[in-house]
Each structure stands twice: as C-alpha cells, then as structure tokens.
PDB file of C-alpha atoms in Angstrom:
ATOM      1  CA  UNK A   1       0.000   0.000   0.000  1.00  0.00           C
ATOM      2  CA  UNK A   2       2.980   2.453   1.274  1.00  0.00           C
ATOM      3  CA  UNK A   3       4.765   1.967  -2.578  1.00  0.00           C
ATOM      4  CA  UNK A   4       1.096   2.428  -4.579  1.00  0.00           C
ATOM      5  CA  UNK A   5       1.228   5.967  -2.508  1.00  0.00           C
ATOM      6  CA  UNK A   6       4.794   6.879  -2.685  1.00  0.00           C
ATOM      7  CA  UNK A   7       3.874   5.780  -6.839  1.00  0.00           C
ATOM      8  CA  UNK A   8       0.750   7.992  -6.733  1.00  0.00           C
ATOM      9  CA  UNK A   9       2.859  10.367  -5.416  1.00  0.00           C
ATOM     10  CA  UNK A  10       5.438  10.434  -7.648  1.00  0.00           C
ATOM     11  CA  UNK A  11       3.183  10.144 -10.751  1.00  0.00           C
ATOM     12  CA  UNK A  12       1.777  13.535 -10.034  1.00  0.00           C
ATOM     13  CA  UNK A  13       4.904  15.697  -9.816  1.00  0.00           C
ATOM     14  CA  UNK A  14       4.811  15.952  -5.738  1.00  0.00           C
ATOM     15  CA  UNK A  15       8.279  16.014  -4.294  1.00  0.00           C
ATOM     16  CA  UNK A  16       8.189  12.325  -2.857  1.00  0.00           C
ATOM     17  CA  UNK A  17      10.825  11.211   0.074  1.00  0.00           C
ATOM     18  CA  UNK A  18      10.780   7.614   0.501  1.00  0.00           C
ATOM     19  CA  UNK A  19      12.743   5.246   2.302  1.00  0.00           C
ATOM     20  CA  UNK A  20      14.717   2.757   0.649  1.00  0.00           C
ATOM     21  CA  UNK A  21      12.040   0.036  -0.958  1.00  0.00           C
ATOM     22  CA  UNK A  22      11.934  -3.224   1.439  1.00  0.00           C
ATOM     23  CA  UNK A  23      12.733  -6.409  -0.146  1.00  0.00           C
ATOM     24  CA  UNK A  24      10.726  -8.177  -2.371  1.00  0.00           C
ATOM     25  CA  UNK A  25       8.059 -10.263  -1.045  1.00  0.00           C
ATOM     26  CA  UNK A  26       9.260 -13.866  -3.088  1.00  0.00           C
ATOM     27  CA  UNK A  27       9.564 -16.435  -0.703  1.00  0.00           C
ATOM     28  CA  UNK A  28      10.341 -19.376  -3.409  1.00  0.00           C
ATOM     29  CA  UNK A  29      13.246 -16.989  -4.781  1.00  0.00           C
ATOM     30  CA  UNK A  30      16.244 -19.068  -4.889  1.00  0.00           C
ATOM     31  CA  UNK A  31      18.080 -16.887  -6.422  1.00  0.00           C
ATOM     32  CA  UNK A  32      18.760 -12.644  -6.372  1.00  0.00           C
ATOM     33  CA  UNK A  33      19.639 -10.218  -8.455  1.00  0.00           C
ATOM     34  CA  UNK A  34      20.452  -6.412  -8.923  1.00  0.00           C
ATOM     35  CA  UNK A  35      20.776  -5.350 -11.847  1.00  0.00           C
ATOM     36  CA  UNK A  36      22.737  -1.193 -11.404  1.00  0.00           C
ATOM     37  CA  UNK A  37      21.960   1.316 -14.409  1.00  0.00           C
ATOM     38  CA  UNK A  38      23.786   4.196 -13.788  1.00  0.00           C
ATOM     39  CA  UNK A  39      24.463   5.982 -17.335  1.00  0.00           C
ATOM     40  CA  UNK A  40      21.766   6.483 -20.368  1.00  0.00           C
ATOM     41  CA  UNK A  41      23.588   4.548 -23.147  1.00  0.00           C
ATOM     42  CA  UNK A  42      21.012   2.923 -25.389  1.00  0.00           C
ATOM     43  CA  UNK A  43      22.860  -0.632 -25.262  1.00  0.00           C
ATOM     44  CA  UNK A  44      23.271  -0.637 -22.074  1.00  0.00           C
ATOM     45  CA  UNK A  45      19.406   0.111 -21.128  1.00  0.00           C
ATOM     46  CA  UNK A  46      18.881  -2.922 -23.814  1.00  0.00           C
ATOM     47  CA  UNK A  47      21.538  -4.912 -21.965  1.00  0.00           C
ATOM     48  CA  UNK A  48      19.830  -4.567 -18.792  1.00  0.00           C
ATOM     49  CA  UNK A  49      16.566  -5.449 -20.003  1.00  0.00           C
ATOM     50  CA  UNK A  50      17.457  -7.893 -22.223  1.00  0.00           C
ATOM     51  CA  UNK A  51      19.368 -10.131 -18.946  1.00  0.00           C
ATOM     52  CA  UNK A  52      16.350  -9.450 -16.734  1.00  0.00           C
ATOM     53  CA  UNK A  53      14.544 -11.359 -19.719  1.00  0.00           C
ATOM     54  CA  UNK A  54      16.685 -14.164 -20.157  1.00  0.00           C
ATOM     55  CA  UNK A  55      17.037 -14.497 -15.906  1.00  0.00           C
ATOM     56  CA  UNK A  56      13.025 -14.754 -16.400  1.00  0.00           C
ATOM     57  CA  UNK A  57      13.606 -17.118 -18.771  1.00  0.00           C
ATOM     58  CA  UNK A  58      16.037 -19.288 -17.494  1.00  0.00           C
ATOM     59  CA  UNK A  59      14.761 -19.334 -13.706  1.00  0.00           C
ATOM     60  CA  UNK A  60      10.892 -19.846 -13.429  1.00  0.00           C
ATOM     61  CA  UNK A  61       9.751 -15.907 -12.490  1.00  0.00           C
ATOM     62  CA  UNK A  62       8.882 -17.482  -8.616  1.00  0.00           C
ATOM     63  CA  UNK A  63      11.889 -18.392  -8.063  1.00  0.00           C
ATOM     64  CA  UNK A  64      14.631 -15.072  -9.237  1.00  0.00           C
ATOM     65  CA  UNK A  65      13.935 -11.827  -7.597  1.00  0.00           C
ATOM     66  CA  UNK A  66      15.227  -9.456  -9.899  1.00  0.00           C
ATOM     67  CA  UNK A  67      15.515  -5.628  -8.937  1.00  0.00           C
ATOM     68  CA  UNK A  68      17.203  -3.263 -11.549  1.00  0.00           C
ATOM     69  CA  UNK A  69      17.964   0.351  -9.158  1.00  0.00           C
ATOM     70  CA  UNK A  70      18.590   3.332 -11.803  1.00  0.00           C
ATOM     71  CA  UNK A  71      20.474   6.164 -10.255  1.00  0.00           C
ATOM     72  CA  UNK A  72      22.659   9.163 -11.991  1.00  0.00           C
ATOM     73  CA  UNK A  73      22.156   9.081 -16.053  1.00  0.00           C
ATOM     74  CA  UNK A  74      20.482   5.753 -15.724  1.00  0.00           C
ATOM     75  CA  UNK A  75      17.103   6.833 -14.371  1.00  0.00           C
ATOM     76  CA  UNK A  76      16.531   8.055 -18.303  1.00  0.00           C
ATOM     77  CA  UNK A  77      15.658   3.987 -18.901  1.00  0.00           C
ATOM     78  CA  UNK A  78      12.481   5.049 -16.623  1.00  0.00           C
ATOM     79  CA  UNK A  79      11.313   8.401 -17.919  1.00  0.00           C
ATOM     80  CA  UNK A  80       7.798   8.190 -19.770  1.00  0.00           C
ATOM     81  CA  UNK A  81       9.010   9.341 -22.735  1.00  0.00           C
ATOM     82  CA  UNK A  82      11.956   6.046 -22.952  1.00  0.00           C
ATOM     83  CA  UNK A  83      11.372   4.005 -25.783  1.00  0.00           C
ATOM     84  CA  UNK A  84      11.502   0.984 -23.881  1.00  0.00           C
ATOM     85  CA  UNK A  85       9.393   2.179 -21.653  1.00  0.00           C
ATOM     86  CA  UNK A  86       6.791  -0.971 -22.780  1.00  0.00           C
ATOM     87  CA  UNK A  87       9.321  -3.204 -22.120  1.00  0.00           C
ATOM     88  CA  UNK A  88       9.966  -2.023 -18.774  1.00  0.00           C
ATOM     89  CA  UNK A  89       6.643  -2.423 -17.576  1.00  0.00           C
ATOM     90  CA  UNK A  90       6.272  -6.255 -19.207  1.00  0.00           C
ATOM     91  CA  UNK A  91       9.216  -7.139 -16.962  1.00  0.00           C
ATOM     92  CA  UNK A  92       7.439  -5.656 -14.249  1.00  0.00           C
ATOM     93  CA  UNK A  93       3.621  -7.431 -15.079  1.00  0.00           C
ATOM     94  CA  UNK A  94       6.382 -10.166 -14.796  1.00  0.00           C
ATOM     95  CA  UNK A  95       7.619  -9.629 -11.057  1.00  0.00           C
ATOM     96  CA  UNK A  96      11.009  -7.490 -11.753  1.00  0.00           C
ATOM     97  CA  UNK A  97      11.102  -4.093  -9.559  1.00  0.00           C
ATOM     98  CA  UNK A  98      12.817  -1.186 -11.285  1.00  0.00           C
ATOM     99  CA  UNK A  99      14.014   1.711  -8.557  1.00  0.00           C
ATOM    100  CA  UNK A 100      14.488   5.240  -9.490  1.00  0.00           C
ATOM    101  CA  UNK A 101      16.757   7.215  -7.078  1.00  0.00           C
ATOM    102  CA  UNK A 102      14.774   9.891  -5.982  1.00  0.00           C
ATOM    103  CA  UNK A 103      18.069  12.276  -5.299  1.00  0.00           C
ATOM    104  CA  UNK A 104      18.755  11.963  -8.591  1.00  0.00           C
ATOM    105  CA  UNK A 105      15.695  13.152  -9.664  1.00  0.00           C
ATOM    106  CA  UNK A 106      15.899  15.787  -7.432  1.00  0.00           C
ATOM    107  CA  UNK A 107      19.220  17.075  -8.969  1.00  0.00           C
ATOM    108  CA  UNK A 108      17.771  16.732 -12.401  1.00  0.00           C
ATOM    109  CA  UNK A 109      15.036  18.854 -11.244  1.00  0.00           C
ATOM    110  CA  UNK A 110      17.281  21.710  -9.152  1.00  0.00           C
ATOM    111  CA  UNK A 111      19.352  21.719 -12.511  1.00  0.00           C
ATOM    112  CA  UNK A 112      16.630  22.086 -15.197  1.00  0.00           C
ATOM    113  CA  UNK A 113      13.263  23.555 -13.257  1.00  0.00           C
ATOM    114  CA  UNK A 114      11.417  20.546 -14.318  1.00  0.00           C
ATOM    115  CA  UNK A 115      11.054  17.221 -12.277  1.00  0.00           C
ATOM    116  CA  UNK A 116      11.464  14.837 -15.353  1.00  0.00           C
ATOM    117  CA  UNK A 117       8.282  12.543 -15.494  1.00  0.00           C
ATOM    118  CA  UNK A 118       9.087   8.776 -14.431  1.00  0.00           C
ATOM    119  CA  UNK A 119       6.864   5.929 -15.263  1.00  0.00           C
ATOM    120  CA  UNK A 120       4.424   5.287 -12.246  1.00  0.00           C
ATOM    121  CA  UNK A 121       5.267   1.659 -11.774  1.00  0.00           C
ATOM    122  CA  UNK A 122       9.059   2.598 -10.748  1.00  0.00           C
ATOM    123  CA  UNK A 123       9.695   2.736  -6.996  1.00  0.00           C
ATOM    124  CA  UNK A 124      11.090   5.588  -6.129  1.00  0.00           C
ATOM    125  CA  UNK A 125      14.389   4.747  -3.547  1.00  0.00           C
ATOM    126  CA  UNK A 126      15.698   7.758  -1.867  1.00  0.00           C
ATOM    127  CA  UNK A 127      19.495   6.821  -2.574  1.00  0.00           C
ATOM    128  CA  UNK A 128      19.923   4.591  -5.342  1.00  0.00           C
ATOM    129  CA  UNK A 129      23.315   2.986  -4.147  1.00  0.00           C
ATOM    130  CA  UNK A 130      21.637   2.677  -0.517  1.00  0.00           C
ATOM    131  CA  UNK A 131      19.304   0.376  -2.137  1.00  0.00           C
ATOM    132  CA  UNK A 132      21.667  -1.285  -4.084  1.00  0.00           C
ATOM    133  CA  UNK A 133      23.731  -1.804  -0.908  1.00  0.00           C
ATOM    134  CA  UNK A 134      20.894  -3.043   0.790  1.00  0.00           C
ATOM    135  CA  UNK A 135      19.962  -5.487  -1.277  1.00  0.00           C
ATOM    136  CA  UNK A 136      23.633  -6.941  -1.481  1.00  0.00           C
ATOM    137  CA  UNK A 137      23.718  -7.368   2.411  1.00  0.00           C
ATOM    138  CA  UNK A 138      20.341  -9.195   2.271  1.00  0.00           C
ATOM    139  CA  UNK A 139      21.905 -11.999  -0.329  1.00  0.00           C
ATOM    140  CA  UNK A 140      21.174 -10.516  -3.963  1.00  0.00           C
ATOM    141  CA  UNK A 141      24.266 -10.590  -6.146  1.00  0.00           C
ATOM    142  CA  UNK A 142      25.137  -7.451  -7.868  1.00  0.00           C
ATOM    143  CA  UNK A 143      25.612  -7.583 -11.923  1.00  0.00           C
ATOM    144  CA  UNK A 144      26.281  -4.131 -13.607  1.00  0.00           C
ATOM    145  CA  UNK A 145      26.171  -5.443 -17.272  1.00  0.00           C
TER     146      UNK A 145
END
C-alpha cells in the first residue's frame, strides 16, 4: 500500500521522500539479483533489459527476484518518454522491480526547473546505491552489465 502511494505520489509531480524500498516479497526466490543502471547509453538500457529477460527465462519468475535500481544518467531507462518504456513495464507485469533514485531526480530537477516525469510503476528509492547496498547485504548478487 505504502509503494502504490509513494507511486501515486510520484506520478503527479509531488516532491516524494521515501525510504529505501523493502525487499521483495518472493519467498520461493532461490536466487537474487540487482541489476545497477547508472548511465543512459542505449545498449546498455537494452543490456539490462534484455538479462532481466533471459534471468526470467532461465529461472521460473517465482523463483529469481530481480531488482534493476537506476540512479545518476540511468534513471533516463524510466522516464515516460523512454522508448523501452513498454518493455519495462512487461518485466514488471512479470515480477522485476525497477528503482528510481529519488536524489537523482531531485538534482535533475534543481538543474533544469522541471522534475522529469518517471513511469508510475518505478519505486522511487531515496538513494539509489543505498538500495543497491541493501539489497547486497540481504543476499542478492550485484551484476552491472
């Protein structure tokens, strides 16, 4: 309920602080990922979706927990305007969370005037790297492809 608010939240422009996102909730998971985007490069937003894919496809989606954080240049992957935006919200339909650092969107926003517009199924993190770091002490391997 807490993330559909902090979504709601974010989906509308309001200046959202959030803690970082608890762990997924999949207890057959035998096996965790995080996936870090942290620049915009075109192949490596493809990259990252296309292993989150093939993890989906290898493991049965019950048992990988998959969580790709975006902080820096990476949170472009998320904007609404992305062109892979529909692919990004298949692998989530599918299970796979995708964070947004929300002090990174913050700095965008100081920088330009304009809070750029993220998808509303991203969970917004407050520090991308605190979630990634998070995740890594709670037994998810880290993969920066």
């Amino acid at each position: 309920m807490f993330g559909l608010i902090l979504a709601a939240a974010f989906a509308l422009g309001a200046p959202a602080r959030a803690q970082q996102a608890p762990l997924q909730d999949k207890p057959f998971a035998e096996h965790k990922i995080v996936l870090q985007l942290s620049d915009n490069d075109l192949k490596r937003q493809a990259l990252v979706i296309n292993v989150a894919y093939n993890l989906l496809k290898f493991y049965d989606p019950d048992k990988v927990a998959i969580e790709v954080v975006a902080f820096g240049p990476g949170i472009d992957l998320l904007r609404t305007d992305n062109g892979n935006r529909k692919l990004v919200e298949s692998l989530i339909a599918q299970g796979v969370r995708f964070d947004v650092c929300l002090n990174t969107v913050d700095t965008v926003e100081r920088e330009t005037g304009k809070r750029p517009e993220i998808i509303p199924a991203a969970t917004p993190v407050q520090v991308g790297v605190g979630q990634i770091l998070l995740l890594t002490e709670n037994g998810y391997t880290l993969v920066r492809p």
